[in-house]
Structures are given as C-alpha cells and as structure tokens.
Amino acid sequence: MKLLDATKINDLAAALARAGYRVVAPIEDSGVVRLTEWTEGATIRTDVIGVNSAKDFLFPRSEVIGRWDLDGDDFSPRDVQPDAQKTVILAVRPCDAAALALLDTIFNWDYKDDFYNARRQAATIVPMACTAADEQCFCTSVGGAPDATANADAMLRSADGGATFILEPLTDKGNALLDAAGDAAREGEAAADPPAEVPQRFDVEAVTEWLSENFESDLWTTLSLGCLGCGACAYACPTCHCFDMQDEATRTESVRLKNWDSCGFGLFTLHAGGHNPRPDQTARWRNRVMHKFAYIPERFELLGCTGCGRCARLCGAGMSMSEVCRRIADESKKALAHES
Amino acid sequence: MDLDRLRQDAAAVLSDGRAKMVIGFRDRDGDRVPAFITDAEQAAELVFDETCLVNLAAYLKKIELKRFRPVALVARPHVCRSLVLLAAEAQIAAEDVIILAVGDQEYHGVMDLAGAAALLNEQYAEMPHEADLAKRLEEISGLTPEERSRFWTEQFAKCTRCYACRAACPMCYCTRCIVEKNVPQWISTAAARHGNYAWNVIRAFHLAGRCTECGACEAACPQGIPLMLLNASLARDVEDEFGVKAGYDAEAEPVIGSWSADDNEDFIR
C-alpha cells in the first residue's frame, strides 16, 4: 500500500501542484482552519474539521454564469465557461464527501447545472478518515461514519498513532492522483488507526416520523428561539445549496451571478406583492429542518444533513441541528409513550 | 460571581410576574449558549462567564419574543449600554426590560433600565479595551492608508456575506437592511471583493456613534474577521470628535443623527 509520513503531507501537496492540480486543503491561518488553496509554506491540518466545507469549490459563493456586452438598447451574449480547474480536495472530512451525494443529485435533478458538473468532474476528492470527533459531530446518526468512503476518489487514513498516512486509491481519479504523487508516497505496510467513536445522538427515524405530523407544533418556536436569522449555518453546511441570481451591470457590460442564499434570511421567501409565507424565524427554522429531514428524503431518498456539526460549532446563538433533532426525537418518543 | 443569587433573582422575577421570560445563558456540552426561560425551575440552569459574548439585547429584535415582555436579560456592562441605547433610539420602552446585571467580577442584582444606566455611569464609565484588542488597534493605527486598505481588502476577502455580524448586533434592527434594498441594489450581494468591502464599511459607518463595543459581531463571524478593529476604532473617533460614548444616557440624541446650533462645524450654518 502507499504510505507517507504525516509530517510530509506538504510534499504530497507540492507534488500534486507540480503535476498540475490546484490543491485545496484545510489550512491554518491566524488560529482558523479553513479549506482553501494550498500554497508553499501553508500549514495543513488534517486533525480538525475546517470552518468551511468542500462545497465552496464545487458551488462557489459567487459565480459568473452569464455575460453580455451592452450598447445602448442592444446587447449580445458572450460565451461563459465554467472555471473548472483540475483540483484535488485533500484531507476533507468524510462528512463533506458524503454531502456530494446530495449536491450531485440536486444540481442534476430537473436541470443539469453545467457549472457545478464541470467543477465536479474536474475534482478529485480525498477524504481523511477521522480518528477524533467532538460533541458536535453526529455523522453516525445520519447514516454516515468517521471512516466512510462515500464519494471518495482516494482515502487518507491515519496509521501508527498518526505518524503515518495510508493513501488508498478507490477510483480512476484516485489512481491518477497516486501516479501524480510519485515519490511523495512510498510502498509499505501499516495498520490504520481505529476510527473515532461517534455515539448515536438521536434516532433519525423518530425525527422523520415526528416531522410528518407536526407542521403546526408549538415546539418549532421553542426550538428556534436562539436563531437570529443569519446565513452562517447554511453557508458552512456541506449540503445546503440555495442560491440567488443577481444581475450587475455597467453601461457597457452586464454579468449574471449565482450567489449563495440562505433560507434563514428574513427576505428569503418575501414575495413581490409583500406577502411572506415564512414571516418569522419559527417558520424559517421549521423549513430548514423539514428540508433536510423530510422533503429531501421524500424526494431523493437521501438525508439533507451529513452530521458534520459545523452549524453548531459556529453558531454563536446556540443553534445546533443535532440538539434540535435530539429534542424532536425525544418529543416523538414521548408522543408514542403517551399513545401506548 | 454569585451565580446562585443570579439564579434566585431570575426565578423570582418569573414567579412574581415581573418578567414573562428570562434570557440568559446555559451550558451545552461545555459551550455557553443563549437560554430562554419561562419557568422559574429552569432558572437553576443559568450560567455566566467571560465566554458569554452573545449580546442578548439582539433578541429584542425577534417577533416571536415580543409577546414575552417585560423580558429579563442577563446583561454584562456592554449589553446594558445596548439596552440604554435601544431606549434612546426609541426601539424599546423602559418598562419592556428588566436587567440582571452582571459585571466583570460580580453580580450586581436586578434593576430597571434607569438603574442599569446609573450603574454604568457610576462603575463602568471607563471601559478600556482588553489588552489584545488595544494592541491590535495600536498596530493598525500605525499603518499608512494604503497599508490599511490592503489589510482590510485581505480581511474582507474572507467574508461570505452571511450577515452573522448584523444578526448578532442589537443595533442592526432595520427590518430592511441597506443590502436588502434592490431598487436600486445599492450594494452588490455577491461574496466578492467589491460587495464585501462596501458591506463591511457601510455597516461600520451605520454603527459609528452607536456601537457599544460589545464584541458580539467579531465573536459571531465564522471567518474570524477582526470586526472590532473597525467598530472600536470608529467608536473612539466619535468619542474624540464629539465627546460622546453610546449607551450611557437613555435620553441622548443620536450623535451622528442630530444637529444643534452649537455644533462646531460652521459650514452647515
């Protein structure tokens, strides 16, 4: 099998960069670990989850999807190609890779999004199996695992107590990556360290069950009181995919942008006539949870959440998808106990 | 800090009907997160320490919480300033809030808005910046305008336009924010260079003279942008130019938004 010293991960990144990959990895800068483009000298952290997810590189925050030249009342379109550089997303967490199942589905559902697909095809996904987890992790409650290989082209696994990494190719792209790695990986044998323990936080079936019958419940207000309606959770979330189209123009040029949007914002469902079907955070939180645990499963037989826990880690207002699901599952069990 | 007394007072204001809800902090897996308490027994779970950076006054913006007035808030000095300023800006009435005032070292007790203002003027009239912020402010004021512009362009490049800074700030209460106006679209909503600079600078400008330096915006920012460098330095500029600190006087006219015949500048005459 192919191995590398944990301390030599930068050499792997350098080799891949020389082979023409744009290397994206969890980089530490001023105390924050962020998935971003690697450059020589950057500190790669493989042991923690970054504040942002792999979706940033497949579905970026703001993307030009149309361009027109303007001349008075005349306009003519210019060709716009998706910016899809050959990219390796190195040492992401398995929960990020798991999310690709939903993004692939949504961006190819009723419309094939060329921009997403071009970036997706150009990307090689290399998750790092987790040997540590924190209280906010809940992959095992939503059908995932700390060492899951879903959507991985190659897998990094820690061995020898973290001193060595195993690099295992799983697809053709993974094999191509290993070829490109060259001397940065060596032949050898090692036994993978055990994956992290991630206890089950809630019974997801109980959640889906409760959701199907409790749209009008008062519990939604109680659960959502902490939320102040920003987009931090939706933007950090590896599965959230809503976007807003914006046209921006000067006298001579117009661009059409596809920008991230969040259902948590007050104006997300504001109609032109002034009506807002989700007028308060209660309604907006209900939508968020139902989207992930009811509507998406109904339509696609996938969950809309992979248990990465980013939402809880960075929400200063104390909102946590895991805690919300736990409370819903508890409520569901109470109702069952009451009935029987 | 006498947390037991805080908990007892919280339970008491609920039991005797002085407040319909207590907003404070609880522990969740080692983190301090906001707690919304309507039953006196729940008051026992209230906690407080220096990691409680959420400005609970921001919750006064929430429609769902308006029916729980009067509301009691566990308020550190900067949060008390926010409450006093919200009253000065006619966003809350004095009788809407009861304050469970926590200081740097001690719990000060239950008080009304006037009591909180008095406490601020007596014991918290000077609130020096904590050492790290003071040092960073010093560093940035030593930069040339070009260096400062480069610094901020780099910082704002990280901004994803999640508006957590706005959501966390009690003074950002506009029902339709300037970024949400689209006839015309004053500020690009794209998380890209041109829009990010405009958004962050405009928010700082809209807070000039109104920021109570609570730090909630910087704590809320998922990207770690040092927003306090911007907001605190503008707050100090206003203090230097106009001799006013926000949130000490519930009757004060807004600094930037009011005019008097005695104003220094004569170009307006």
Coordinates of C-alpha atoms in Angstrom, one line a residue:
Chain A
M1 CA 0.0 0.0 0.0
K2 CA 1.0 3.6 -0.4
L3 CA 2.2 5.5 2.7
L4 CA 3.6 8.9 3.6
D5 CA 4.9 10.4 6.8
A6 CA 2.3 12.6 8.4
T7 CA 4.8 15.4 8.5
K8 CA 5.4 15.1 4.8
I9 CA 1.8 16.0 3.7
N10 CA 3.2 19.3 2.3
D11 CA 5.4 17.3 0.0
L12 CA 2.4 15.4 -1.3
A13 CA 0.6 18.8 -1.9
A14 CA 3.7 20.1 -3.7
A15 CA 4.0 17.0 -5.9
L16 CA 0.3 17.3 -6.9
A17 CA 0.7 21.0 -7.6
R18 CA 3.7 20.3 -9.9
A19 CA 1.5 17.7 -11.7
G20 CA -1.0 20.4 -12.5
Y21 CA -3.6 20.1 -9.7
R22 CA -4.9 23.1 -7.8
V23 CA -4.5 21.7 -4.3
V24 CA -7.2 22.6 -1.8
A25 CA -6.6 21.5 1.8
P26 CA -7.5 22.5 5.4
I27 CA -5.0 25.4 6.0
E28 CA -4.4 27.0 9.4
D29 CA -4.2 30.8 9.4
S30 CA -4.4 33.0 12.5
G31 CA -6.0 30.2 14.5
V32 CA -8.7 29.4 12.0
V33 CA -8.6 26.3 9.9
R34 CA -10.2 26.9 6.5
L35 CA -10.4 24.7 3.4
T36 CA -8.6 26.9 0.9
E37 CA -6.0 26.8 -1.9
W38 CA -2.7 25.4 -0.6
T39 CA 0.5 27.4 -1.3
E40 CA 4.1 26.6 -0.5
G41 CA 4.7 27.0 3.3
A42 CA 1.0 26.7 4.3
T43 CA 0.2 24.6 7.4
I44 CA -2.1 21.7 6.5
R45 CA -4.2 20.5 9.4
T46 CA -5.6 17.0 8.9
D47 CA -6.8 16.5 12.5
V48 CA -9.6 19.0 12.7
I49 CA -12.7 20.0 10.7
G50 CA -12.4 23.3 8.9
V51 CA -14.9 26.1 9.3
N52 CA -16.0 25.8 5.6
S53 CA -16.9 22.8 3.5
A54 CA -15.8 21.2 0.2
K55 CA -18.9 22.7 -1.5
D56 CA -17.1 26.0 -1.7
F57 CA -15.0 24.6 -4.6
L58 CA -17.9 23.0 -6.5
F59 CA -20.6 25.5 -5.8
P60 CA -18.7 28.7 -5.1
R61 CA -20.0 31.7 -3.1
S62 CA -20.4 33.8 -6.2
E63 CA -20.1 32.7 -9.7
V64 CA -20.5 34.4 -13.1
I65 CA -22.9 32.4 -15.2
G66 CA -23.6 34.9 -17.9
R67 CA -22.1 37.9 -19.6
W68 CA -23.4 40.4 -22.1
D69 CA -21.9 43.3 -23.9
L70 CA -24.3 46.3 -23.8
D71 CA -24.5 49.1 -26.4
G72 CA -27.5 51.4 -25.8
D73 CA -30.5 49.1 -26.1
D74 CA -28.6 46.4 -27.8
F75 CA -27.0 43.5 -26.0
S76 CA -25.1 40.5 -27.1
P77 CA -24.1 37.5 -25.0
R78 CA -20.5 36.4 -24.5
D79 CA -19.5 32.9 -24.0
V80 CA -19.1 31.9 -20.4
Q81 CA -17.3 28.7 -19.5
P82 CA -17.3 27.3 -16.0
D83 CA -14.0 27.9 -14.3
A84 CA -13.2 24.2 -13.7
Q85 CA -9.5 23.8 -12.9
K86 CA -8.2 20.3 -12.2
T87 CA -8.5 20.3 -8.4
V88 CA -7.7 17.9 -5.6
I89 CA -9.7 18.5 -2.4
L90 CA -7.2 17.0 0.0
A91 CA -7.9 15.8 3.6
V92 CA -11.5 16.8 3.8
R93 CA -13.7 15.0 6.3
P94 CA -15.8 12.1 5.2
C95 CA -18.9 14.0 6.1
D96 CA -18.0 16.6 3.4
A97 CA -17.6 13.8 0.8
A98 CA -20.9 12.2 1.9
A99 CA -22.6 15.5 1.1
L100 CA -21.6 15.3 -2.5
A101 CA -24.3 12.6 -3.0
L102 CA -27.0 15.3 -2.4
L103 CA -25.2 18.1 -4.3
D104 CA -24.7 15.8 -7.3
T105 CA -28.4 14.9 -7.2
I106 CA -29.8 18.5 -6.7
F107 CA -27.6 20.0 -9.4
N108 CA -28.7 17.3 -11.9
W109 CA -32.3 16.9 -10.8
D110 CA -34.6 18.9 -13.1
Y111 CA -31.8 20.9 -14.6
K112 CA -28.2 19.9 -15.3
D113 CA -26.0 22.6 -13.8
D114 CA -23.0 22.8 -16.1
F115 CA -21.1 25.0 -13.8
Y116 CA -21.4 22.5 -10.9
N117 CA -20.8 19.5 -13.1
A118 CA -17.7 20.9 -14.7
R119 CA -16.1 21.6 -11.3
R120 CA -17.3 18.2 -10.0
Q121 CA -15.8 16.3 -12.9
A122 CA -12.5 18.2 -12.5
A123 CA -12.3 17.5 -8.8
T124 CA -10.6 14.6 -7.1
I125 CA -11.9 14.0 -3.6
V126 CA -9.5 12.7 -1.0
P127 CA -11.1 12.5 2.5
M128 CA -9.1 11.8 5.6
A129 CA -10.8 9.3 7.9
C130 CA -11.5 10.8 11.4
T131 CA -9.7 9.4 14.4
A132 CA -11.1 12.1 16.6
A133 CA -14.6 13.6 16.9
D134 CA -16.2 16.3 19.2
E135 CA -19.6 16.7 20.8
Q136 CA -21.0 18.4 17.7
C137 CA -20.2 15.5 15.3
F138 CA -23.1 13.3 14.5
C139 CA -22.3 11.5 11.3
T140 CA -23.4 8.2 12.7
S141 CA -26.9 9.5 13.5
V142 CA -27.5 10.3 9.8
G143 CA -26.2 7.2 8.1
G144 CA -22.5 8.2 7.9
A145 CA -19.3 7.1 9.6
P146 CA -16.0 8.7 10.6
D147 CA -14.2 6.4 8.0
A148 CA -16.9 6.3 5.3
T149 CA -15.5 6.2 1.8
A150 CA -18.7 7.5 0.0
N151 CA -17.7 9.7 -3.0
A152 CA -14.0 9.4 -2.2
D153 CA -11.6 9.0 -5.2
A154 CA -8.8 8.1 -2.7
M155 CA -8.8 7.8 1.0
L156 CA -6.3 9.1 3.6
R157 CA -6.1 7.1 6.8
S158 CA -4.0 7.7 9.8
A159 CA -1.7 4.9 11.0
D160 CA 1.0 4.3 13.6
G161 CA -0.8 6.6 16.0
G162 CA -0.9 9.4 13.5
A163 CA 2.7 9.3 12.4
T164 CA 1.9 7.8 9.0
F165 CA -0.8 8.2 6.5
I166 CA -2.1 5.5 4.2
L167 CA -3.2 6.8 0.8
E168 CA -5.6 4.3 -0.8
P169 CA -6.9 4.9 -4.4
L170 CA -10.5 4.0 -4.9
T171 CA -11.4 5.2 -8.4
D172 CA -9.6 6.0 -11.7
K173 CA -9.2 9.6 -10.5
G174 CA -7.6 8.2 -7.3
N175 CA -5.2 6.2 -9.3
A176 CA -4.3 9.2 -11.4
L177 CA -3.7 11.1 -8.2
L178 CA -1.3 8.4 -6.9
D179 CA 0.6 8.5 -10.1
A180 CA 0.9 12.2 -9.8
A181 CA 2.1 11.9 -6.2
G182 CA 5.1 10.0 -7.4
D183 CA 7.8 9.9 -4.7
A184 CA 5.7 11.7 -2.2
A185 CA 4.2 8.4 -1.4
R186 CA 6.2 5.2 -0.7
E187 CA 5.4 1.5 -0.7
G188 CA 4.9 -0.1 2.7
E189 CA 2.5 -1.7 5.1
A190 CA 0.7 -0.1 8.0
A191 CA -2.4 -0.8 10.0
A192 CA -4.9 2.0 10.1
D193 CA -5.6 3.6 13.5
P194 CA -9.2 3.0 14.8
P195 CA -11.8 5.5 13.6
A196 CA -13.2 8.0 16.1
E197 CA -16.1 6.9 18.4
V198 CA -19.1 8.9 17.4
P199 CA -22.0 7.8 19.6
Q200 CA -25.5 8.0 18.2
R201 CA -27.1 11.3 19.2
F202 CA -30.7 10.7 18.1
D203 CA -32.9 8.3 16.2
V204 CA -33.3 9.8 12.8
E205 CA -36.4 7.7 12.0
A206 CA -38.1 9.1 15.0
V207 CA -37.3 12.6 13.7
T208 CA -38.7 11.9 10.2
E209 CA -41.8 10.3 11.8
W210 CA -42.5 13.4 14.0
L211 CA -41.9 15.8 11.1
S212 CA -44.6 14.1 9.0
E213 CA -47.3 15.0 11.5
N214 CA -46.2 18.2 13.4
F215 CA -46.0 21.1 11.0
E216 CA -48.1 23.3 13.3
S217 CA -46.5 22.3 16.5
D218 CA -45.5 25.0 19.1
L219 CA -42.3 23.1 19.5
W220 CA -40.9 24.9 16.4
T221 CA -41.0 28.3 18.3
T222 CA -39.2 26.8 21.3
L223 CA -36.6 25.1 19.1
S224 CA -35.9 28.2 17.1
L225 CA -35.7 30.9 19.7
G226 CA -31.9 31.2 19.6
C227 CA -31.8 31.8 15.9
L228 CA -31.2 35.4 14.8
G229 CA -31.6 34.7 11.1
C230 CA -28.1 34.9 9.6
G231 CA -26.7 32.6 6.9
A232 CA -23.7 31.3 8.8
C233 CA -25.1 27.7 9.2
A234 CA -26.3 27.5 5.6
Y235 CA -23.1 28.7 4.2
A236 CA -20.9 26.4 6.2
C237 CA -23.2 23.5 5.6
P238 CA -21.8 20.9 3.0
T239 CA -25.3 20.1 1.7
C240 CA -27.0 23.5 1.6
H241 CA -27.4 24.6 -2.0
C242 CA -29.8 27.5 -2.3
F243 CA -28.7 30.4 -4.5
D244 CA -29.9 33.8 -5.6
M245 CA -29.4 35.2 -9.2
Q246 CA -28.3 38.7 -9.4
D247 CA -27.6 40.8 -12.5
E248 CA -25.0 43.5 -12.2
A249 CA -24.3 46.0 -15.0
T250 CA -22.4 49.0 -16.1
R251 CA -23.3 50.9 -19.2
T252 CA -21.2 48.6 -21.3
E253 CA -21.4 45.2 -19.6
S254 CA -23.8 43.0 -17.7
V255 CA -23.0 39.9 -15.7
R256 CA -25.3 37.4 -14.2
L257 CA -24.2 36.0 -10.9
K258 CA -25.2 32.9 -9.0
N259 CA -24.7 33.8 -5.3
W260 CA -25.2 31.8 -2.1
D261 CA -28.5 32.4 -0.4
S262 CA -29.9 31.2 3.0
C263 CA -33.4 30.2 4.0
G264 CA -32.6 31.8 7.4
F265 CA -32.7 35.3 5.9
G266 CA -35.9 37.2 6.5
L267 CA -36.4 38.1 2.9
F268 CA -35.8 34.6 1.5
T269 CA -39.4 34.0 0.7
L270 CA -40.7 37.6 0.5
H271 CA -43.0 37.9 -2.4
A272 CA -43.0 40.9 -4.7
G273 CA -46.5 41.7 -3.5
G274 CA -45.3 41.9 0.1
H275 CA -46.6 38.6 1.5
N276 CA -44.1 36.4 3.2
P277 CA -45.1 32.8 3.8
R278 CA -42.2 32.4 6.3
P279 CA -42.6 35.6 8.2
D280 CA -40.7 34.7 11.4
Q281 CA -37.7 32.6 12.4
T282 CA -40.0 29.9 13.7
A283 CA -41.3 29.3 10.1
R284 CA -37.8 29.6 8.7
W285 CA -36.3 27.1 11.1
R286 CA -39.1 24.7 10.5
N287 CA -38.4 24.9 6.8
R288 CA -34.7 24.3 7.4
V289 CA -35.2 21.1 9.4
M290 CA -38.0 19.8 7.2
H291 CA -36.0 20.4 4.1
K292 CA -33.1 18.3 5.5
F293 CA -35.1 15.6 7.2
A294 CA -38.5 15.4 5.4
Y295 CA -38.6 17.0 1.9
I296 CA -35.2 15.8 0.6
P297 CA -35.7 12.2 1.9
E298 CA -39.2 12.2 0.4
R299 CA -37.9 13.2 -3.0
F300 CA -34.5 11.7 -3.2
E301 CA -34.2 9.0 -0.5
L302 CA -31.2 10.8 0.9
L303 CA -30.9 12.9 4.0
G304 CA -30.1 16.5 3.6
C305 CA -27.6 16.5 6.5
T306 CA -24.4 14.6 6.9
G307 CA -23.7 15.3 10.6
C308 CA -20.6 17.4 10.2
G309 CA -21.7 19.7 13.1
R310 CA -20.3 22.9 11.6
C311 CA -23.6 24.7 12.2
A312 CA -23.5 24.1 15.9
R313 CA -19.8 24.9 16.2
L314 CA -20.0 28.3 14.6
C315 CA -23.5 29.4 15.7
G316 CA -22.9 31.9 18.4
A317 CA -26.6 31.9 19.2
G318 CA -26.5 28.2 20.2
M319 CA -28.5 26.6 17.4
S320 CA -27.5 23.1 16.7
M321 CA -29.0 20.7 14.2
S322 CA -28.0 17.8 16.4
E323 CA -29.7 19.3 19.5
V324 CA -32.8 20.2 17.6
C325 CA -33.1 16.6 16.2
R326 CA -32.5 15.2 19.7
R327 CA -35.3 17.2 21.1
I328 CA -37.6 16.3 18.2
A329 CA -36.8 12.6 18.6
D330 CA -37.5 12.9 22.4
E331 CA -40.8 14.6 21.6
S332 CA -41.6 11.8 19.2
K333 CA -40.8 9.2 21.8
K334 CA -43.0 11.0 24.4
A335 CA -45.9 11.1 22.0
L336 CA -45.5 7.3 21.3
A337 CA -45.3 6.6 25.0
H338 CA -48.5 8.7 25.5
E339 CA -50.3 6.8 22.8
S340 CA -49.5 3.4 24.1
Chain B
M1 CA -19.5 35.7 40.8
D2 CA -22.6 34.9 42.9
L3 CA -24.4 32.7 40.3
D4 CA -26.8 31.4 43.0
R5 CA -28.1 34.9 43.6
L6 CA -28.5 35.4 39.8
R7 CA -30.4 32.2 39.6
Q8 CA -32.6 33.1 42.6
D9 CA -33.4 36.5 41.1
A10 CA -34.2 35.0 37.7
A11 CA -36.6 32.6 39.3
A12 CA -38.1 35.4 41.4
V13 CA -38.8 37.7 38.5
L14 CA -40.6 34.9 36.7
S15 CA -42.6 33.7 39.8
D16 CA -43.8 37.1 40.8
G17 CA -44.6 38.1 37.2
R18 CA -42.2 41.0 36.8
A19 CA -40.9 39.3 33.7
K20 CA -42.5 36.8 31.3
M21 CA -39.2 35.4 30.2
V22 CA -35.6 35.4 31.3
I23 CA -32.9 35.4 28.6
G24 CA -29.6 34.3 29.8
F25 CA -27.0 31.6 29.1
R26 CA -27.0 27.8 29.7
D27 CA -24.3 25.2 29.3
R28 CA -24.4 22.9 26.3
D29 CA -21.5 20.4 26.1
G30 CA -19.1 22.9 27.5
D31 CA -20.2 25.9 25.4
R32 CA -22.3 28.8 26.7
V33 CA -25.4 29.3 24.6
P34 CA -28.5 31.5 25.0
A35 CA -31.2 30.2 27.2
F36 CA -34.9 31.3 27.1
I37 CA -36.5 30.6 30.4
T38 CA -40.2 30.9 31.1
D39 CA -40.5 28.6 34.2
A40 CA -38.9 29.5 37.5
E41 CA -37.4 26.0 37.9
Q42 CA -35.4 26.4 34.7
A43 CA -33.5 29.3 36.3
A44 CA -31.2 26.8 38.0
E45 CA -29.5 26.1 34.7
L46 CA -28.4 29.7 34.2
V47 CA -24.6 30.2 33.9
F48 CA -22.3 33.1 33.2
D49 CA -18.7 33.6 32.4
E50 CA -16.4 35.6 30.2
T51 CA -17.1 33.4 27.2
C52 CA -20.7 34.7 27.2
L53 CA -20.2 37.0 24.3
V54 CA -23.6 36.9 22.6
N55 CA -25.3 40.3 23.1
L56 CA -28.6 39.1 24.4
A57 CA -30.1 42.5 23.6
A58 CA -30.2 41.3 20.0
Y59 CA -33.1 39.1 20.9
L60 CA -35.3 42.1 21.4
K61 CA -35.5 42.2 17.5
K62 CA -37.3 38.9 17.3
I63 CA -41.0 39.0 16.5
E64 CA -41.6 35.7 18.4
L65 CA -40.2 37.2 21.6
K66 CA -42.3 40.4 21.6
R67 CA -45.2 38.8 23.5
F68 CA -42.8 37.9 26.3
R69 CA -42.5 41.4 27.6
P70 CA -41.4 42.5 30.1
V71 CA -38.3 40.4 29.5
A72 CA -35.4 40.0 31.9
L73 CA -32.0 39.9 30.4
V74 CA -28.7 38.7 31.9
A75 CA -26.7 41.7 30.8
R76 CA -23.0 42.5 31.1
P77 CA -22.0 46.2 31.0
H78 CA -21.7 46.4 27.2
V79 CA -25.1 44.8 26.9
C80 CA -26.5 47.3 29.4
R81 CA -25.2 50.0 27.1
S82 CA -27.0 48.4 24.2
L83 CA -30.3 48.4 26.2
V84 CA -29.9 52.0 27.2
L85 CA -29.1 53.0 23.6
L86 CA -32.1 51.0 22.2
A87 CA -34.3 53.1 24.6
A88 CA -32.6 56.3 23.4
E89 CA -33.3 55.2 19.8
A90 CA -37.0 54.5 20.8
Q91 CA -36.7 50.8 19.9
I92 CA -37.7 49.7 23.4
A93 CA -39.7 51.3 26.2
A94 CA -38.0 51.3 29.7
E95 CA -40.8 49.1 31.0
D96 CA -40.1 46.4 28.4
V97 CA -36.9 45.2 30.1
I98 CA -35.6 44.1 33.5
I99 CA -31.9 43.7 33.9
L100 CA -30.0 41.0 35.8
A101 CA -26.8 43.0 35.7
V102 CA -23.5 41.1 35.7
G103 CA -20.2 42.9 36.0
D104 CA -16.7 41.9 35.3
Q105 CA -16.3 40.2 38.7
E106 CA -19.6 40.4 40.4
Y107 CA -23.3 40.1 40.0
H108 CA -24.9 43.5 40.6
G109 CA -28.6 42.4 41.0
V110 CA -31.9 43.1 39.5
M111 CA -32.6 46.6 38.2
D112 CA -34.6 48.5 35.7
L113 CA -33.2 50.5 32.7
A114 CA -32.6 53.6 34.8
G115 CA -30.8 51.5 37.4
A116 CA -28.7 50.0 34.7
A117 CA -27.8 53.4 33.3
A118 CA -26.9 54.6 36.8
L119 CA -24.7 51.5 37.3
L120 CA -22.9 52.2 34.0
N121 CA -22.2 55.8 34.8
E122 CA -21.1 55.0 38.4
Q123 CA -19.0 51.9 37.9
Y124 CA -18.4 51.4 34.1
A125 CA -17.9 54.9 32.8
E126 CA -14.4 53.9 31.6
M127 CA -14.3 50.5 29.8
P128 CA -10.8 50.1 28.5
H129 CA -10.3 47.6 25.7
E130 CA -8.9 44.3 26.6
A131 CA -5.2 44.0 26.0
D132 CA -5.2 42.1 22.7
L133 CA -7.7 44.5 21.1
A134 CA -5.8 47.5 22.4
K135 CA -2.6 46.2 20.9
R136 CA -4.2 45.4 17.5
L137 CA -5.8 48.9 17.4
E138 CA -2.4 50.5 18.1
E139 CA -0.8 48.4 15.3
I140 CA -3.5 49.3 12.8
S141 CA -3.4 53.0 13.5
G142 CA 0.3 52.9 12.8
L143 CA -0.3 51.7 9.2
T144 CA -0.4 54.1 6.2
P145 CA -3.8 54.4 4.5
E146 CA -2.5 52.2 1.6
E147 CA -1.4 49.5 4.1
R148 CA -4.7 49.7 5.9
S149 CA -6.6 49.4 2.7
R150 CA -4.6 46.3 1.8
F151 CA -5.2 44.8 5.2
W152 CA -8.9 45.3 5.0
T153 CA -9.2 44.1 1.4
E154 CA -7.5 40.9 2.6
Q155 CA -9.7 40.5 5.6
F156 CA -12.9 41.2 3.7
A157 CA -12.0 38.7 1.0
K158 CA -12.9 36.0 3.6
C159 CA -16.4 37.5 4.1
T160 CA -19.2 35.2 2.9
R161 CA -22.0 37.7 3.4
C162 CA -23.6 35.5 6.0
Y163 CA -24.6 38.7 7.9
A164 CA -23.9 37.0 11.3
C165 CA -22.3 40.3 12.3
R166 CA -25.6 42.1 11.6
A167 CA -27.7 39.4 13.2
A168 CA -25.6 39.4 16.4
C169 CA -25.8 43.2 16.7
P170 CA -28.7 44.7 18.7
M171 CA -28.2 48.0 16.9
C172 CA -28.8 46.4 13.5
Y173 CA -32.5 46.3 13.8
C174 CA -33.7 47.7 10.4
T175 CA -36.5 45.5 9.0
R176 CA -35.0 46.0 5.6
C177 CA -31.2 46.4 5.7
I178 CA -29.4 48.5 3.1
V179 CA -28.1 45.3 1.4
E180 CA -31.7 44.1 1.1
K181 CA -32.7 47.2 -0.9
N182 CA -32.8 46.4 -4.6
V183 CA -34.5 49.4 -6.2
P184 CA -31.6 50.1 -6.8
Q185 CA -29.3 47.4 -5.5
W186 CA -27.0 49.8 -3.6
I187 CA -24.5 47.1 -2.6
S188 CA -23.6 44.0 -4.5
T189 CA -24.8 40.9 -2.7
A190 CA -22.1 38.8 -4.1
A191 CA -19.5 37.5 -1.6
A192 CA -16.8 39.1 -3.8
R193 CA -14.4 41.9 -3.4
H194 CA -16.5 44.9 -4.5
G195 CA -19.5 44.0 -2.4
N196 CA -17.6 42.8 0.7
Y197 CA -15.7 46.0 1.1
A198 CA -18.9 48.1 0.7
W199 CA -20.9 45.9 3.1
N200 CA -18.4 45.8 5.9
V201 CA -17.5 49.5 5.7
I202 CA -21.2 50.6 5.4
R203 CA -22.1 48.5 8.5
A204 CA -19.3 50.1 10.4
F205 CA -20.4 53.6 9.3
H206 CA -24.0 52.9 10.3
L207 CA -22.7 52.0 13.7
A208 CA -20.5 55.0 14.2
G209 CA -21.6 56.6 17.4
R210 CA -23.9 53.6 18.0
C211 CA -21.6 50.8 18.7
T212 CA -21.4 49.8 22.3
E213 CA -18.2 47.7 21.7
C214 CA -19.7 44.5 23.0
G215 CA -17.7 42.4 20.6
A216 CA -20.6 40.1 19.6
C217 CA -20.0 40.8 15.9
E218 CA -16.4 39.6 15.9
A219 CA -17.4 36.6 18.0
A220 CA -20.2 35.7 15.6
C221 CA -18.1 36.0 12.4
P222 CA -17.5 32.4 11.2
Q223 CA -14.5 33.6 9.2
G224 CA -12.7 35.3 12.0
I225 CA -12.7 38.8 10.5
P226 CA -11.4 41.3 13.2
L227 CA -14.5 43.5 13.1
M228 CA -13.8 45.0 16.4
L229 CA -10.8 46.8 14.9
L230 CA -13.2 48.6 12.6
N231 CA -16.0 49.2 15.0
A232 CA -14.0 50.1 18.1
S233 CA -11.8 52.5 16.2
L234 CA -14.8 54.3 14.8
A235 CA -16.3 54.4 18.3
R236 CA -13.2 56.0 19.6
D237 CA -13.2 58.5 16.7
V238 CA -16.7 59.6 17.6
E239 CA -15.7 59.9 21.3
D240 CA -12.7 62.0 20.3
E241 CA -14.6 64.3 17.9
F242 CA -17.9 64.6 19.7
G243 CA -17.1 63.6 23.3
V244 CA -19.9 61.0 23.4
K245 CA -19.9 57.3 24.2
A246 CA -23.0 55.4 23.1
G247 CA -25.3 53.8 25.7
Y248 CA -24.8 55.8 28.8
D249 CA -27.8 58.1 28.5
A250 CA -31.3 56.9 27.6
E251 CA -32.3 60.4 26.7
A252 CA -29.4 61.2 24.4
E253 CA -29.9 62.4 20.9
P254 CA -28.2 60.3 18.3
V255 CA -24.6 61.6 17.8
I256 CA -24.4 61.5 14.0
G257 CA -28.2 61.9 13.5
S258 CA -28.8 65.1 15.4
W259 CA -27.9 68.8 14.9
S260 CA -27.6 71.7 17.3
A261 CA -27.0 75.4 16.7
D262 CA -23.8 75.0 18.9
D263 CA -22.2 72.3 16.7
N264 CA -18.5 73.1 16.0
E265 CA -18.6 73.0 12.2
D266 CA -19.8 76.2 10.7
F267 CA -20.1 75.1 7.1
I268 CA -23.7 74.0 7.9
R269 CA -24.7 77.5 9.1

